[in-house]
């Protein structure tokens, strides 16, 4: 079952492991909040679940009971040894030792292979990879519409509160590429706040439980995701400029003479800034920029 802080400390000591800042590790020790994560995930028992950063396996214990298969990815060698021992007799648990991300922009191929063709993410996410991982899960899901990539049907996770706010933003200063991706490809639900003291070591800030459901019908409207990504990268790296101005920068992905007519077709005022354009409008703009 779920572990108390004392049990976690004992386990870590036995395997000579300790929380490591470089991996953004904080263990969720509040079992009631772990129940809230599981409630929000609404597992039915027939899913393949990807768990990233399982730590000492407290959440994994519940996942193997509630899902068909659990693929857990742990980068820390000592924690991996602990998990291997703990779940050696568990048929539906598979551990992958290593980094879940092959690079900032792709999930490790071995992980995708292990969870294909479709999965759900349920995890207390290490904070240093949360944004990249969530973006990549959605990108994979979009690719799965064309028969490639893994479809991550639902992502339920804890993440630092400001990251959750960025994910759910629909404009303004917090709004950025990941907000647009989520707004275009999925439906986000913000769950319970998780106070810092629910974790050990206690982080500086509170976390939040988040659920994102992939929306295949809405996602299918987007013709080409790489075009959208190039556009978002161009306009948000120069978010203080008006949108047409961003295209004038050296090495911009789209020149002004290409962007201007696309803005007009998409019905977007060329004098607005990146944070004033809705996800839907970005989708239309990317579709106008993608040559048939």
PDB file of N, CA, C and O in Angstrom, residues 11-12 15-18 20 23 25 27 51 53-57 60 72-88 93-99:
ATOM      1  N   UNK A  11      13.197   2.648   3.422  1.00  0.00           N
ATOM      2  CA  UNK A  11      13.503   2.037   2.122  1.00  0.00           C
ATOM      3  C   UNK A  11      14.719   2.682   1.471  1.00  0.00           C
ATOM      4  O   UNK A  11      15.614   2.003   0.970  1.00  0.00           O
ATOM      5  N   UNK A  12      14.745   4.016   1.482  1.00  0.00           N
ATOM      6  CA  UNK A  12      15.857   4.736   0.862  1.00  0.00           C
ATOM      7  C   UNK A  12      17.165   4.350   1.529  1.00  0.00           C
ATOM      8  O   UNK A  12      18.180   4.117   0.876  1.00  0.00           O
ATOM      9  N   UNK A  15      18.580   0.981   0.539  1.00  0.00           N
ATOM     10  CA  UNK A  15      19.185   0.906  -0.793  1.00  0.00           C
ATOM     11  C   UNK A  15      20.237   1.993  -1.033  1.00  0.00           C
ATOM     12  O   UNK A  15      20.676   2.212  -2.144  1.00  0.00           O
ATOM     13  N   UNK A  16      20.580   2.716   0.039  1.00  0.00           N
ATOM     14  CA  UNK A  16      21.592   3.760  -0.076  1.00  0.00           C
ATOM     15  C   UNK A  16      21.178   4.866  -1.031  1.00  0.00           C
ATOM     16  O   UNK A  16      22.008   5.513  -1.671  1.00  0.00           O
ATOM     17  N   UNK A  17      19.866   5.082  -1.143  1.00  0.00           N
ATOM     18  CA  UNK A  17      19.370   6.112  -2.062  1.00  0.00           C
ATOM     19  C   UNK A  17      18.992   7.362  -1.282  1.00  0.00           C
ATOM     20  O   UNK A  17      18.731   7.305  -0.087  1.00  0.00           O
ATOM     21  N   UNK A  18      18.974   8.492  -1.973  1.00  0.00           N
ATOM     22  CA  UNK A  18      18.469   9.717  -1.345  1.00  0.00           C
ATOM     23  C   UNK A  18      17.887  10.614  -2.438  1.00  0.00           C
ATOM     24  O   UNK A  18      18.245  10.473  -3.609  1.00  0.00           O
ATOM     25  N   UNK A  20      17.373  13.297  -5.064  1.00  0.00           N
ATOM     26  CA  UNK A  20      18.410  14.042  -5.781  1.00  0.00           C
ATOM     27  C   UNK A  20      17.817  15.218  -6.516  1.00  0.00           C
ATOM     28  O   UNK A  20      16.917  15.086  -7.334  1.00  0.00           O
ATOM     29  N   UNK A  23      17.493  15.477 -10.360  1.00  0.00           N
ATOM     30  CA  UNK A  23      16.395  14.782 -11.014  1.00  0.00           C
ATOM     31  C   UNK A  23      15.040  15.381 -10.625  1.00  0.00           C
ATOM     32  O   UNK A  23      13.994  14.846 -10.979  1.00  0.00           O
ATOM     33  N   UNK A  25      13.554  15.373  -7.767  1.00  0.00           N
ATOM     34  CA  UNK A  25      12.782  14.386  -7.011  1.00  0.00           C
ATOM     35  C   UNK A  25      12.175  14.946  -5.732  1.00  0.00           C
ATOM     36  O   UNK A  25      12.861  15.529  -4.912  1.00  0.00           O
ATOM     37  N   UNK A  27       9.156  13.146  -3.082  1.00  0.00           N
ATOM     38  CA  UNK A  27       8.238  12.023  -2.935  1.00  0.00           C
ATOM     39  C   UNK A  27       6.928  12.482  -2.301  1.00  0.00           C
ATOM     40  O   UNK A  27       6.939  13.201  -1.310  1.00  0.00           O
ATOM     41  N   UNK A  51       4.201   5.371 -15.766  1.00  0.00           N
ATOM     42  CA  UNK A  51       4.510   6.143 -14.563  1.00  0.00           C
ATOM     43  C   UNK A  51       5.944   6.626 -14.673  1.00  0.00           C
ATOM     44  O   UNK A  51       6.852   5.831 -14.908  1.00  0.00           O
ATOM     45  N   UNK A  53       9.128   8.568 -12.883  1.00  0.00           N
ATOM     46  CA  UNK A  53       9.641   8.961 -11.571  1.00  0.00           C
ATOM     47  C   UNK A  53       8.907   8.256 -10.446  1.00  0.00           C
ATOM     48  O   UNK A  53       8.370   8.888  -9.542  1.00  0.00           O
ATOM     49  N   UNK A  54       8.840   6.904 -10.482  1.00  0.00           N
ATOM     50  CA  UNK A  54       8.109   6.171  -9.454  1.00  0.00           C
ATOM     51  C   UNK A  54       8.726   6.245  -8.057  1.00  0.00           C
ATOM     52  O   UNK A  54       8.057   5.968  -7.073  1.00  0.00           O
ATOM     53  N   UNK A  55      10.001   6.645  -7.987  1.00  0.00           N
ATOM     54  CA  UNK A  55      10.628   6.798  -6.665  1.00  0.00           C
ATOM     55  C   UNK A  55      10.689   5.492  -5.915  1.00  0.00           C
ATOM     56  O   UNK A  55      11.298   4.525  -6.367  1.00  0.00           O
ATOM     57  N   UNK A  56      10.013   5.441  -4.757  1.00  0.00           N
ATOM     58  CA  UNK A  56      10.046   4.220  -3.945  1.00  0.00           C
ATOM     59  C   UNK A  56       8.858   3.309  -4.236  1.00  0.00           C
ATOM     60  O   UNK A  56       8.657   2.305  -3.544  1.00  0.00           O
ATOM     61  N   UNK A  57       8.043   3.651  -5.210  1.00  0.00           N
ATOM     62  CA  UNK A  57       6.990   2.746  -5.656  1.00  0.00           C
ATOM     63  C   UNK A  57       5.669   2.823  -4.921  1.00  0.00           C
ATOM     64  O   UNK A  57       4.841   1.914  -4.998  1.00  0.00           O
ATOM     65  N   UNK A  60       3.080   3.342  -7.529  1.00  0.00           N
ATOM     66  CA  UNK A  60       3.142   2.133  -8.369  1.00  0.00           C
ATOM     67  C   UNK A  60       2.331   0.991  -7.756  1.00  0.00           C
ATOM     68  O   UNK A  60       1.659   0.233  -8.457  1.00  0.00           O
ATOM     69  N   UNK A  72       6.999   1.627 -15.584  1.00  0.00           N
ATOM     70  CA  UNK A  72       7.553   2.703 -14.758  1.00  0.00           C
ATOM     71  C   UNK A  72       8.951   3.043 -15.249  1.00  0.00           C
ATOM     72  O   UNK A  72       9.755   2.148 -15.532  1.00  0.00           O
ATOM     73  N   UNK A  73       9.222   4.331 -15.361  1.00  0.00           N
ATOM     74  CA  UNK A  73      10.530   4.780 -15.850  1.00  0.00           C
ATOM     75  C   UNK A  73      11.234   5.557 -14.741  1.00  0.00           C
ATOM     76  O   UNK A  73      10.726   6.582 -14.276  1.00  0.00           O
ATOM     77  N   UNK A  74      12.371   5.033 -14.308  1.00  0.00           N
ATOM     78  CA  UNK A  74      13.125   5.645 -13.212  1.00  0.00           C
ATOM     79  C   UNK A  74      14.574   5.853 -13.635  1.00  0.00           C
ATOM     80  O   UNK A  74      15.249   4.921 -14.046  1.00  0.00           O
ATOM     81  N   UNK A  75      15.051   7.084 -13.530  1.00  0.00           N
ATOM     82  CA  UNK A  75      16.405   7.424 -13.971  1.00  0.00           C
ATOM     83  C   UNK A  75      17.465   7.100 -12.906  1.00  0.00           C
ATOM     84  O   UNK A  75      18.622   6.867 -13.211  1.00  0.00           O
ATOM     85  N   UNK A  76      17.035   7.075 -11.651  1.00  0.00           N
ATOM     86  CA  UNK A  76      17.972   6.912 -10.539  1.00  0.00           C
ATOM     87  C   UNK A  76      18.327   5.429 -10.333  1.00  0.00           C
ATOM     88  O   UNK A  76      17.449   4.604 -10.107  1.00  0.00           O
ATOM     89  N   UNK A  77      19.612   5.121 -10.406  1.00  0.00           N
ATOM     90  CA  UNK A  77      20.073   3.739 -10.347  1.00  0.00           C
ATOM     91  C   UNK A  77      19.695   3.037  -9.042  1.00  0.00           C
ATOM     92  O   UNK A  77      19.266   1.889  -9.029  1.00  0.00           O
ATOM     93  N   UNK A  78      19.860   3.749  -7.930  1.00  0.00           N
ATOM     94  CA  UNK A  78      19.577   3.125  -6.629  1.00  0.00           C
ATOM     95  C   UNK A  78      18.082   2.909  -6.425  1.00  0.00           C
ATOM     96  O   UNK A  78      17.654   1.898  -5.880  1.00  0.00           O
ATOM     97  N   UNK A  79      17.297   3.874  -6.864  1.00  0.00           N
ATOM     98  CA  UNK A  79      15.845   3.699  -6.765  1.00  0.00           C
ATOM     99  C   UNK A  79      15.397   2.561  -7.683  1.00  0.00           C
ATOM    100  O   UNK A  79      14.474   1.816  -7.356  1.00  0.00           O
ATOM    101  N   UNK A  80      16.048   2.432  -8.838  1.00  0.00           N
ATOM    102  CA  UNK A  80      15.706   1.340  -9.752  1.00  0.00           C
ATOM    103  C   UNK A  80      15.944  -0.012  -9.095  1.00  0.00           C
ATOM    104  O   UNK A  80      15.136  -0.934  -9.226  1.00  0.00           O
ATOM    105  N   UNK A  81      17.043  -0.117  -8.348  1.00  0.00           N
ATOM    106  CA  UNK A  81      17.349  -1.374  -7.641  1.00  0.00           C
ATOM    107  C   UNK A  81      16.261  -1.666  -6.608  1.00  0.00           C
ATOM    108  O   UNK A  81      15.790  -2.796  -6.468  1.00  0.00           O
ATOM    109  N   UNK A  82      15.845  -0.623  -5.906  1.00  0.00           N
ATOM    110  CA  UNK A  82      14.796  -0.749  -4.898  1.00  0.00           C
ATOM    111  C   UNK A  82      13.486  -1.232  -5.542  1.00  0.00           C
ATOM    112  O   UNK A  82      12.825  -2.156  -5.042  1.00  0.00           O
ATOM    113  N   UNK A  83      13.138  -0.620  -6.676  1.00  0.00           N
ATOM    114  CA  UNK A  83      11.884  -0.972  -7.358  1.00  0.00           C
ATOM    115  C   UNK A  83      11.926  -2.388  -7.920  1.00  0.00           C
ATOM    116  O   UNK A  83      10.943  -3.126  -7.874  1.00  0.00           O
ATOM    117  N   UNK A  84      13.086  -2.760  -8.451  1.00  0.00           N
ATOM    118  CA  UNK A  84      13.225  -4.096  -9.017  1.00  0.00           C
ATOM    119  C   UNK A  84      12.961  -5.151  -7.952  1.00  0.00           C
ATOM    120  O   UNK A  84      12.252  -6.126  -8.162  1.00  0.00           O
ATOM    121  N   UNK A  85      13.531  -4.908  -6.773  1.00  0.00           N
ATOM    122  CA  UNK A  85      13.349  -5.837  -5.652  1.00  0.00           C
ATOM    123  C   UNK A  85      11.885  -5.836  -5.208  1.00  0.00           C
ATOM    124  O   UNK A  85      11.274  -6.882  -5.019  1.00  0.00           O
ATOM    125  N   UNK A  86      11.343  -4.661  -5.063  1.00  0.00           N
ATOM    126  CA  UNK A  86       9.982  -4.523  -4.542  1.00  0.00           C
ATOM    127  C   UNK A  86       8.929  -5.183  -5.439  1.00  0.00           C
ATOM    128  O   UNK A  86       7.944  -5.728  -4.962  1.00  0.00           O
ATOM    129  N   UNK A  87       9.147  -5.093  -6.757  1.00  0.00           N
ATOM    130  CA  UNK A  87       8.127  -5.596  -7.681  1.00  0.00           C
ATOM    131  C   UNK A  87       8.567  -6.846  -8.437  1.00  0.00           C
ATOM    132  O   UNK A  87       8.023  -7.156  -9.489  1.00  0.00           O
ATOM    133  N   UNK A  88       9.551  -7.577  -7.876  1.00  0.00           N
ATOM    134  CA  UNK A  88      10.075  -8.721  -8.626  1.00  0.00           C
ATOM    135  C   UNK A  88       9.009  -9.787  -8.890  1.00  0.00           C
ATOM    136  O   UNK A  88       9.054 -10.494  -9.886  1.00  0.00           O
ATOM    137  N   UNK A  93       4.058  -5.382 -13.838  1.00  0.00           N
ATOM    138  CA  UNK A  93       4.908  -4.208 -13.613  1.00  0.00           C
ATOM    139  C   UNK A  93       6.191  -4.364 -14.417  1.00  0.00           C
ATOM    140  O   UNK A  93       6.851  -5.392 -14.352  1.00  0.00           O
ATOM    141  N   UNK A  94       6.509  -3.347 -15.195  1.00  0.00           N
ATOM    142  CA  UNK A  94       7.771  -3.378 -15.926  1.00  0.00           C
ATOM    143  C   UNK A  94       8.560  -2.106 -15.616  1.00  0.00           C
ATOM    144  O   UNK A  94       8.025  -1.003 -15.690  1.00  0.00           O
ATOM    145  N   UNK A  95       9.807  -2.279 -15.270  1.00  0.00           N
ATOM    146  CA  UNK A  95      10.656  -1.126 -14.957  1.00  0.00           C
ATOM    147  C   UNK A  95      11.600  -0.846 -16.111  1.00  0.00           C
ATOM    148  O   UNK A  95      12.239  -1.752 -16.638  1.00  0.00           O
ATOM    149  N   UNK A  96      11.671   0.411 -16.506  1.00  0.00           N
ATOM    150  CA  UNK A  96      12.692   0.832 -17.473  1.00  0.00           C
ATOM    151  C   UNK A  96      13.607   1.797 -16.741  1.00  0.00           C
ATOM    152  O   UNK A  96      13.153   2.814 -16.219  1.00  0.00           O
ATOM    153  N   UNK A  97      14.880   1.432 -16.666  1.00  0.00           N
ATOM    154  CA  UNK A  97      15.825   2.306 -15.983  1.00  0.00           C
ATOM    155  C   UNK A  97      16.441   3.244 -17.004  1.00  0.00           C
ATOM    156  O   UNK A  97      17.029   2.803 -17.988  1.00  0.00           O
ATOM    157  N   UNK A  98      16.269   4.550 -16.794  1.00  0.00           N
ATOM    158  CA  UNK A  98      16.842   5.526 -17.718  1.00  0.00           C
ATOM    159  C   UNK A  98      15.988   6.772 -17.777  1.00  0.00           C
ATOM    160  O   UNK A  98      15.056   6.942 -16.983  1.00  0.00           O
ATOM    161  N   UNK A  99      16.318   7.636 -18.713  1.00  0.00           N
ATOM    162  CA  UNK A  99      15.625   8.910 -18.866  1.00  0.00           C
ATOM    163  C   UNK A  99      14.423   8.701 -19.778  1.00  0.00           C
ATOM    164  O   UNK A  99      14.537   8.119 -20.847  1.00  0.00           O
TER     165      UNK A  99
END
